[in-house]
Amino acid sequence: MTETLMDRVLAATGGGRPAPEQPTTEPVEPPVGEATPAQVDAVQAYLDKHGDKFAASLPKHVPYEAFQAAVAALLPKVARCTPASLRMALITCARFGLVPDGYEAAIQVQGNKAVFIPTYKGYVRLMYRSGLVASVHCGLVHEHDDWKVTPSAPAPDDFYLSIRPDLSDEERGKALFAYAFVVHKDGSRSQVVYVNRTKAAQIRDEWSYGYKLAKQQGRSTYWDEDQNFDHGMQKTALKQLFPLVPTSAELVALAKADDAGERGDVQIVHAPDPERAALVAEAEQAHRAAEGSQERAPLPVKRSKQGRAYKGKKQRGGRKGGMR
């Protein structure tokens, strides 16, 4: 029997033919260690076969070469995931125009599945891309910083933070809480949202399927490192800010895809469809062009009453003659 590329991939990853993507209800055995060079090569060949799909999913401002290089770098850690989950995680990442390099987004392992995880920096990137806000501010308050929060005071007196730039994060002490706010196009500032360590841990414990699964299997997780926990606090603060500030459809879809990954659900259904996005962009361009033509239309010229009456008679005569 002829061996297909998919058969070689499945043999290399040690799995059977992938089942349809469904939320995982039972713990599964996690991949142990990094993949072998043979497994990486097999998965790389499988992804290369679908390279046109990744290229078509990426927005024009994201070079396919940069995306491809990031994928090649992460393959040793994710090559033992099911091929279907890895392909869908990468296409989801591509459709949002993020590169899975760990800066804007990452591909993490949940059991034997690959999951797309946007970082807080990925959220900030999409907030700027929306053009709906002038600036985005998301940071951490450390125990040795000089800060004050007075929610009842008017902005900007409700939140004060002073830091020493010459100190390292370690010298500033442990991060106490994350904050997030935006400056609107008119220069006004939004409400400031705060998320402390206890709140972030509660949200993680309640909503993160990947965290629960890792703990059940005795594995370390992304949240176990202090730096990553701090990043998680910042992302939680940004997401809690969304109901208070203007958000684009793309940003809302990113949050839904992110939440689906935390639940162990399929993410790609929330990612923007490239064809639909192109149609929406075309419609918006046509709408702007129509508004522009209306703005440039000449104002009506005032005529004297006598001129209007004379013109009216002439028009009526012309219409009468035309009907004959």
GROMACS .gro file of C-alpha atoms in nm:
model
  324
    1MET     CA    1   0.000   0.000   0.000
    2THR     CA    2   0.131   0.348  -0.088
    3GLU     CA    3   0.240   0.552   0.211
    4THR     CA    4   0.111   0.909   0.207
    5LEU     CA    5   0.270   1.216   0.364
    6MET     CA    6   0.001   1.216   0.633
    7ASP     CA    7   0.079   0.852   0.715
    8ARG     CA    8   0.447   0.942   0.765
    9VAL     CA    9   0.352   1.236   0.988
   10LEU     CA   10   0.123   1.020   1.199
   11ALA     CA   11   0.387   0.750   1.228
   12ALA     CA   12   0.646   1.006   1.335
   13THR     CA   13   0.420   1.164   1.595
   14GLY     CA   14   0.296   0.831   1.721
   15GLY     CA   15  -0.073   0.904   1.666
   16GLY     CA   16  -0.361   0.757   1.474
   17ARG     CA   17  -0.560   0.945   1.211
   18PRO     CA   18  -0.677   1.267   1.383
   19ALA     CA   19  -1.038   1.281   1.494
   20PRO     CA   20  -1.249   1.589   1.434
   21GLU     CA   21  -1.150   1.875   1.663
   22GLN     CA   22  -1.365   1.854   1.977
   23PRO     CA   23  -1.326   1.993   2.328
   24THR     CA   24  -1.118   1.747   2.531
   25THR     CA   25  -1.316   1.606   2.822
   26GLU     CA   26  -1.067   1.350   2.957
   27PRO     CA   27  -0.701   1.408   3.040
   28VAL     CA   28  -0.466   1.276   2.771
   29GLU     CA   29  -0.105   1.173   2.793
   30PRO     CA   30   0.117   1.475   2.727
   31PRO     CA   31   0.403   1.464   2.478
   32VAL     CA   32   0.724   1.386   2.665
   33GLY     CA   33   1.022   1.605   2.581
   34GLU     CA   34   1.102   1.757   2.246
   35ALA     CA   35   1.044   1.586   1.914
   36THR     CA   36   1.321   1.402   1.733
   37PRO     CA   37   1.473   1.550   1.415
   38ALA     CA   38   1.281   1.292   1.210
   39GLN     CA   39   0.952   1.398   1.369
   40VAL     CA   40   1.030   1.765   1.312
   41ASP     CA   41   1.116   1.700   0.946
   42ALA     CA   42   0.794   1.505   0.892
   43VAL     CA   43   0.577   1.777   1.048
   44GLN     CA   44   0.766   2.048   0.857
   45ALA     CA   45   0.690   1.865   0.533
   46TYR     CA   46   0.324   1.842   0.632
   47LEU     CA   47   0.306   2.215   0.708
   48ASP     CA   48   0.493   2.301   0.386
   49LYS     CA   49   0.221   2.117   0.199
   50HIS     CA   50  -0.028   2.368   0.347
   51GLY     CA   51   0.201   2.668   0.305
   52ASP     CA   52  -0.037   2.837   0.059
   53LYS     CA   53  -0.312   2.832   0.325
   54PHE     CA   54  -0.087   3.006   0.579
   55ALA     CA   55   0.026   3.264   0.322
   56ALA     CA   56  -0.336   3.333   0.220
   57SER     CA   57  -0.442   3.372   0.583
   58LEU     CA   58  -0.177   3.631   0.669
   59PRO     CA   59  -0.258   4.002   0.624
   60LYS     CA   60  -0.041   4.180   0.367
   61HIS     CA   61   0.160   4.364   0.632
   62VAL     CA   62   0.293   4.037   0.784
   63PRO     CA   63   0.567   3.873   0.572
   64TYR     CA   64   0.514   3.501   0.521
   65GLU     CA   65   0.891   3.447   0.565
   66ALA     CA   66   0.879   3.589   0.920
   67PHE     CA   67   0.584   3.367   1.007
   68GLN     CA   68   0.755   3.063   0.855
   69ALA     CA   69   1.078   3.126   1.048
   70ALA     CA   70   0.888   3.150   1.379
   71VAL     CA   71   0.708   2.822   1.306
   72ALA     CA   72   1.036   2.645   1.226
   73ALA     CA   73   1.184   2.762   1.558
   74LEU     CA   74   0.894   2.628   1.768
   75LEU     CA   75   0.849   2.293   1.590
   76PRO     CA   76   1.078   2.090   1.823
   77LYS     CA   77   0.840   2.172   2.111
   78VAL     CA   78   0.509   2.119   1.930
   79ALA     CA   79   0.583   1.861   1.659
   80ARG     CA   80   0.440   1.578   1.869
   81CYS     CA   81   0.099   1.743   1.885
   82THR     CA   82  -0.170   1.613   1.652
   83PRO     CA   83  -0.110   1.750   1.300
   84ALA     CA   84  -0.468   1.877   1.270
   85SER     CA   85  -0.449   2.079   1.593
   86LEU     CA   86  -0.111   2.227   1.500
   87ARG     CA   87  -0.231   2.331   1.154
   88MET     CA   88  -0.545   2.494   1.293
   89ALA     CA   89  -0.355   2.673   1.572
   90LEU     CA   90  -0.113   2.820   1.317
   91ILE     CA   91  -0.386   2.924   1.071
   92THR     CA   92  -0.576   3.090   1.357
   93CYS     CA   93  -0.261   3.279   1.453
   94ALA     CA   94  -0.202   3.381   1.090
   95ARG     CA   95  -0.555   3.511   1.039
   96PHE     CA   96  -0.507   3.756   1.326
   97GLY     CA   97  -0.184   3.876   1.168
   98LEU     CA   98   0.030   3.767   1.465
   99VAL     CA   99   0.363   3.585   1.453
  100PRO     CA  100   0.399   3.284   1.690
  101ASP     CA  101   0.740   3.393   1.820
  102GLY     CA  102   0.642   3.421   2.187
  103TYR     CA  103   0.627   3.800   2.168
  104GLU     CA  104   0.284   3.866   2.013
  105ALA     CA  105   0.158   3.508   2.024
  106ALA     CA  106   0.264   3.157   2.114
  107ILE     CA  107   0.167   2.800   2.032
  108GLN     CA  108   0.136   2.598   2.351
  109VAL     CA  109   0.086   2.229   2.416
  110GLN     CA  110  -0.228   2.107   2.592
  111GLY     CA  111  -0.200   1.731   2.625
  112ASN     CA  112  -0.141   1.623   2.265
  113LYS     CA  113  -0.301   1.932   2.109
  114ALA     CA  114  -0.148   2.260   1.993
  115VAL     CA  115  -0.326   2.578   2.104
  116PHE     CA  116  -0.290   2.937   1.981
  117ILE     CA  117  -0.224   3.179   2.270
  118PRO     CA  118  -0.212   3.556   2.207
  119THR     CA  119   0.003   3.749   2.452
  120TYR     CA  120  -0.093   4.086   2.601
  121LYS     CA  121   0.142   4.243   2.344
  122GLY     CA  122  -0.065   4.080   2.069
  123TYR     CA  123  -0.376   4.243   2.213
  124VAL     CA  124  -0.200   4.580   2.222
  125ARG     CA  125  -0.095   4.535   1.858
  126LEU     CA  126  -0.455   4.480   1.748
  127MET     CA  127  -0.580   4.772   1.957
  128TYR     CA  128  -0.342   5.005   1.774
  129ARG     CA  129  -0.426   4.840   1.442
  130SER     CA  130  -0.796   4.918   1.495
  131GLY     CA  131  -0.725   5.292   1.484
  132LEU     CA  132  -0.997   5.348   1.746
  133VAL     CA  133  -0.766   5.469   2.024
  134ALA     CA  134  -0.474   5.711   2.038
  135SER     CA  135  -0.258   5.506   2.278
  136VAL     CA  136  -0.269   5.194   2.495
  137HIS     CA  137  -0.113   5.171   2.841
  138CYS     CA  138  -0.070   4.837   3.016
  139GLY     CA  139   0.183   4.782   3.292
  140LEU     CA  140   0.268   4.652   3.637
  141VAL     CA  141   0.288   4.821   3.977
  142HIS     CA  142   0.566   4.678   4.194
  143GLU     CA  143   0.587   4.681   4.572
  144HIS     CA  144   0.863   4.947   4.587
  145ASP     CA  145   0.696   5.183   4.338
  146ASP     CA  146   0.535   5.506   4.449
  147TRP     CA  147   0.167   5.472   4.364
  148LYS     CA  148  -0.181   5.575   4.470
  149VAL     CA  149  -0.526   5.466   4.351
  150THR     CA  150  -0.831   5.682   4.432
  151PRO     CA  151  -1.123   5.557   4.220
  152SER     CA  152  -1.356   5.837   4.336
  153ALA     CA  153  -1.122   6.112   4.213
  154PRO     CA  154  -1.157   6.254   3.860
  155ALA     CA  155  -0.901   6.156   3.599
  156PRO     CA  156  -0.605   6.182   3.606
  157ASP     CA  157  -0.599   6.212   3.987
  158ASP     CA  158  -0.760   5.869   4.031
  159PHE     CA  159  -0.436   5.687   3.943
  160TYR     CA  160  -0.081   5.797   4.023
  161LEU     CA  161   0.234   5.593   3.955
  162SER     CA  162   0.597   5.699   3.986
  163ILE     CA  163   0.884   5.459   3.921
  164ARG     CA  164   1.262   5.476   3.911
  165PRO     CA  165   1.375   5.380   3.562
  166ASP     CA  166   1.728   5.305   3.689
  167LEU     CA  167   1.600   5.009   3.895
  168SER     CA  168   1.555   4.660   3.756
  169ASP     CA  169   1.226   4.474   3.796
  170GLU     CA  170   1.387   4.270   4.073
  171GLU     CA  171   1.492   4.586   4.259
  172ARG     CA  172   1.142   4.727   4.220
  173GLY     CA  173   1.013   4.422   4.406
  174LYS     CA  174   0.733   4.180   4.326
  175ALA     CA  175   0.457   4.289   4.092
  176LEU     CA  176   0.146   4.365   4.299
  177PHE     CA  177  -0.109   4.428   4.026
  178ALA     CA  178  -0.151   4.510   3.659
  179TYR     CA  179  -0.326   4.816   3.521
  180ALA     CA  180  -0.462   4.904   3.177
  181PHE     CA  181  -0.618   5.212   3.017
  182VAL     CA  182  -0.633   5.388   2.682
  183VAL     CA  183  -0.618   5.747   2.567
  184HIS     CA  184  -0.900   5.824   2.326
  185LYS     CA  185  -0.868   6.008   1.998
  186ASP     CA  186  -1.000   6.326   2.158
  187GLY     CA  187  -0.727   6.317   2.424
  188SER     CA  188  -0.948   6.199   2.710
  189ARG     CA  189  -0.847   5.899   2.919
  190SER     CA  190  -1.053   5.588   2.980
  191GLN     CA  191  -1.123   5.433   3.318
  192VAL     CA  192  -0.823   5.247   3.461
  193VAL     CA  193  -0.871   4.872   3.518
  194TYR     CA  194  -0.672   4.689   3.787
  195VAL     CA  195  -0.608   4.314   3.829
  196ASN     CA  196  -0.409   4.189   4.126
  197ARG     CA  197  -0.238   3.851   4.164
  198THR     CA  198  -0.529   3.694   4.354
  199LYS     CA  199  -0.783   3.796   4.089
  200ALA     CA  200  -0.561   3.676   3.804
  201ALA     CA  201  -0.512   3.339   3.977
  202GLN     CA  202  -0.887   3.302   4.032
  203ILE     CA  203  -0.959   3.365   3.663
  204ARG     CA  204  -0.682   3.122   3.563
  205ASP     CA  205  -0.808   2.848   3.794
  206GLU     CA  206  -1.167   2.887   3.675
  207TRP     CA  207  -1.121   2.929   3.300
  208SER     CA  208  -0.787   2.782   3.189
  209TYR     CA  209  -0.840   2.424   3.074
  210GLY     CA  210  -0.472   2.396   2.983
  211TYR     CA  211  -0.366   2.493   3.334
  212LYS     CA  212  -0.607   2.245   3.493
  213LEU     CA  213  -0.492   1.966   3.261
  214ALA     CA  214  -0.124   2.032   3.332
  215LYS     CA  215  -0.184   2.030   3.706
  216GLN     CA  216  -0.375   1.701   3.680
  217GLN     CA  217  -0.077   1.551   3.499
  218GLY     CA  218   0.184   1.700   3.732
  219ARG     CA  219   0.340   1.921   3.463
  220SER     CA  220   0.470   2.273   3.495
  221THR     CA  221   0.275   2.537   3.306
  222TYR     CA  222   0.322   2.876   3.144
  223TRP     CA  223   0.167   3.035   3.455
  224ASP     CA  224   0.422   2.883   3.695
  225GLU     CA  225   0.699   3.127   3.598
  226ASP     CA  226   0.675   3.466   3.771
  227GLN     CA  227   0.738   3.660   3.450
  228ASN     CA  228   0.469   3.470   3.264
  229PHE     CA  229   0.225   3.515   3.552
  230ASP     CA  230   0.288   3.889   3.535
  231HIS     CA  231   0.219   3.883   3.160
  232GLY     CA  232  -0.100   3.691   3.230
  233MET     CA  233  -0.208   3.962   3.477
  234GLN     CA  234  -0.153   4.227   3.211
  235LYS     CA  235  -0.354   4.035   2.951
  236THR     CA  236  -0.635   3.985   3.201
  237ALA     CA  237  -0.641   4.359   3.272
  238LEU     CA  238  -0.658   4.441   2.900
  239LYS     CA  239  -0.944   4.199   2.840
  240GLN     CA  240  -1.139   4.345   3.133
  241LEU     CA  241  -1.087   4.690   2.982
  242PHE     CA  242  -1.266   4.600   2.655
  243PRO     CA  243  -1.624   4.676   2.771
  244LEU     CA  244  -1.511   5.028   2.864
  245VAL     CA  245  -1.331   5.135   2.544
  246PRO     CA  246  -1.391   5.121   2.166
  247THR     CA  247  -1.298   4.779   2.027
  248SER     CA  248  -1.282   4.646   1.672
  249ALA     CA  249  -1.453   4.330   1.550
  250GLU     CA  250  -1.106   4.176   1.506
  251LEU     CA  251  -1.017   4.244   1.870
  252VAL     CA  252  -1.345   4.092   1.994
  253ALA     CA  253  -1.279   3.786   1.777
  254LEU     CA  254  -0.927   3.754   1.921
  255ALA     CA  255  -1.067   3.749   2.275
  256LYS     CA  256  -1.319   3.482   2.175
  257ALA     CA  257  -1.050   3.266   2.016
  258ASP     CA  258  -0.831   3.312   2.323
  259ASP     CA  259  -1.116   3.211   2.554
  260ALA     CA  260  -1.194   2.908   2.337
  261GLY     CA  261  -0.833   2.794   2.372
  262GLU     CA  262  -0.850   2.833   2.749
  263ARG     CA  263  -1.163   2.614   2.752
  264GLY     CA  264  -1.009   2.353   2.521
  265ASP     CA  265  -1.255   2.437   2.240
  266VAL     CA  266  -1.193   2.486   1.870
  267GLN     CA  267  -1.042   2.831   1.806
  268ILE     CA  268  -1.036   2.870   1.430
  269VAL     CA  269  -1.413   2.931   1.408
  270HIS     CA  270  -1.356   3.269   1.577
  271ALA     CA  271  -1.067   3.380   1.352
  272PRO     CA  272  -1.140   3.629   1.074
  273ASP     CA  273  -1.222   3.476   0.738
  274PRO     CA  274  -0.978   3.627   0.482
  275GLU     CA  275  -1.243   3.643   0.208
  276ARG     CA  276  -1.503   3.799   0.438
  277ALA     CA  277  -1.246   4.048   0.566
  278ALA     CA  278  -1.164   4.147   0.208
  279LEU     CA  279  -1.532   4.205   0.128
  280VAL     CA  280  -1.577   4.416   0.442
  281ALA     CA  281  -1.270   4.624   0.357
  282GLU     CA  282  -1.399   4.674   0.001
  283ALA     CA  283  -1.740   4.784   0.132
  284GLU     CA  284  -1.583   5.027   0.381
  285GLN     CA  285  -1.364   5.175   0.107
  286ALA     CA  286  -1.667   5.226  -0.117
  287HIS     CA  287  -1.854   5.386   0.174
  288ARG     CA  288  -1.569   5.628   0.244
  289ALA     CA  289  -1.546   5.714  -0.127
  290ALA     CA  290  -1.919   5.787  -0.137
  291GLU     CA  291  -1.893   6.010   0.169
  292GLY     CA  292  -1.599   6.192   0.013
  293SER     CA  293  -1.787   6.259  -0.309
  294GLN     CA  294  -2.076   6.404  -0.109
  295GLU     CA  295  -1.843   6.633   0.082
  296ARG     CA  296  -1.693   6.765  -0.240
  297ALA     CA  297  -2.032   6.828  -0.410
  298PRO     CA  298  -2.079   7.198  -0.502
  299LEU     CA  299  -2.333   7.397  -0.305
  300PRO     CA  300  -2.655   7.488  -0.491
  301VAL     CA  301  -2.645   7.830  -0.656
  302LYS     CA  302  -2.911   8.079  -0.546
  303ARG     CA  303  -3.125   8.212  -0.828
  304SER     CA  304  -3.365   8.502  -0.834
  305LYS     CA  305  -3.736   8.432  -0.815
  306GLN     CA  306  -3.772   8.558  -1.170
  307GLY     CA  307  -3.502   8.328  -1.293
  308ARG     CA  308  -3.656   8.027  -1.120
  309ALA     CA  309  -3.999   8.106  -1.264
  310TYR     CA  310  -3.864   8.147  -1.615
  311LYS     CA  311  -3.668   7.824  -1.585
  312GLY     CA  312  -3.973   7.644  -1.456
  313LYS     CA  313  -4.180   7.751  -1.756
  314LYS     CA  314  -3.906   7.643  -1.991
  315GLN     CA  315  -3.873   7.304  -1.822
  316ARG     CA  316  -4.247   7.246  -1.830
  317GLY     CA  317  -4.255   7.326  -2.195
  318GLY     CA  318  -3.964   7.098  -2.261
  319ARG     CA  319  -4.124   6.810  -2.076
  320LYS     CA  320  -4.450   6.863  -2.261
  321GLY     CA  321  -4.273   6.866  -2.593
  322GLY     CA  322  -4.077   6.556  -2.499
  323MET     CA  323  -4.391   6.362  -2.423
  324ARG     CA  324  -4.528   6.432  -2.763
   0.00000   0.00000   0.00000
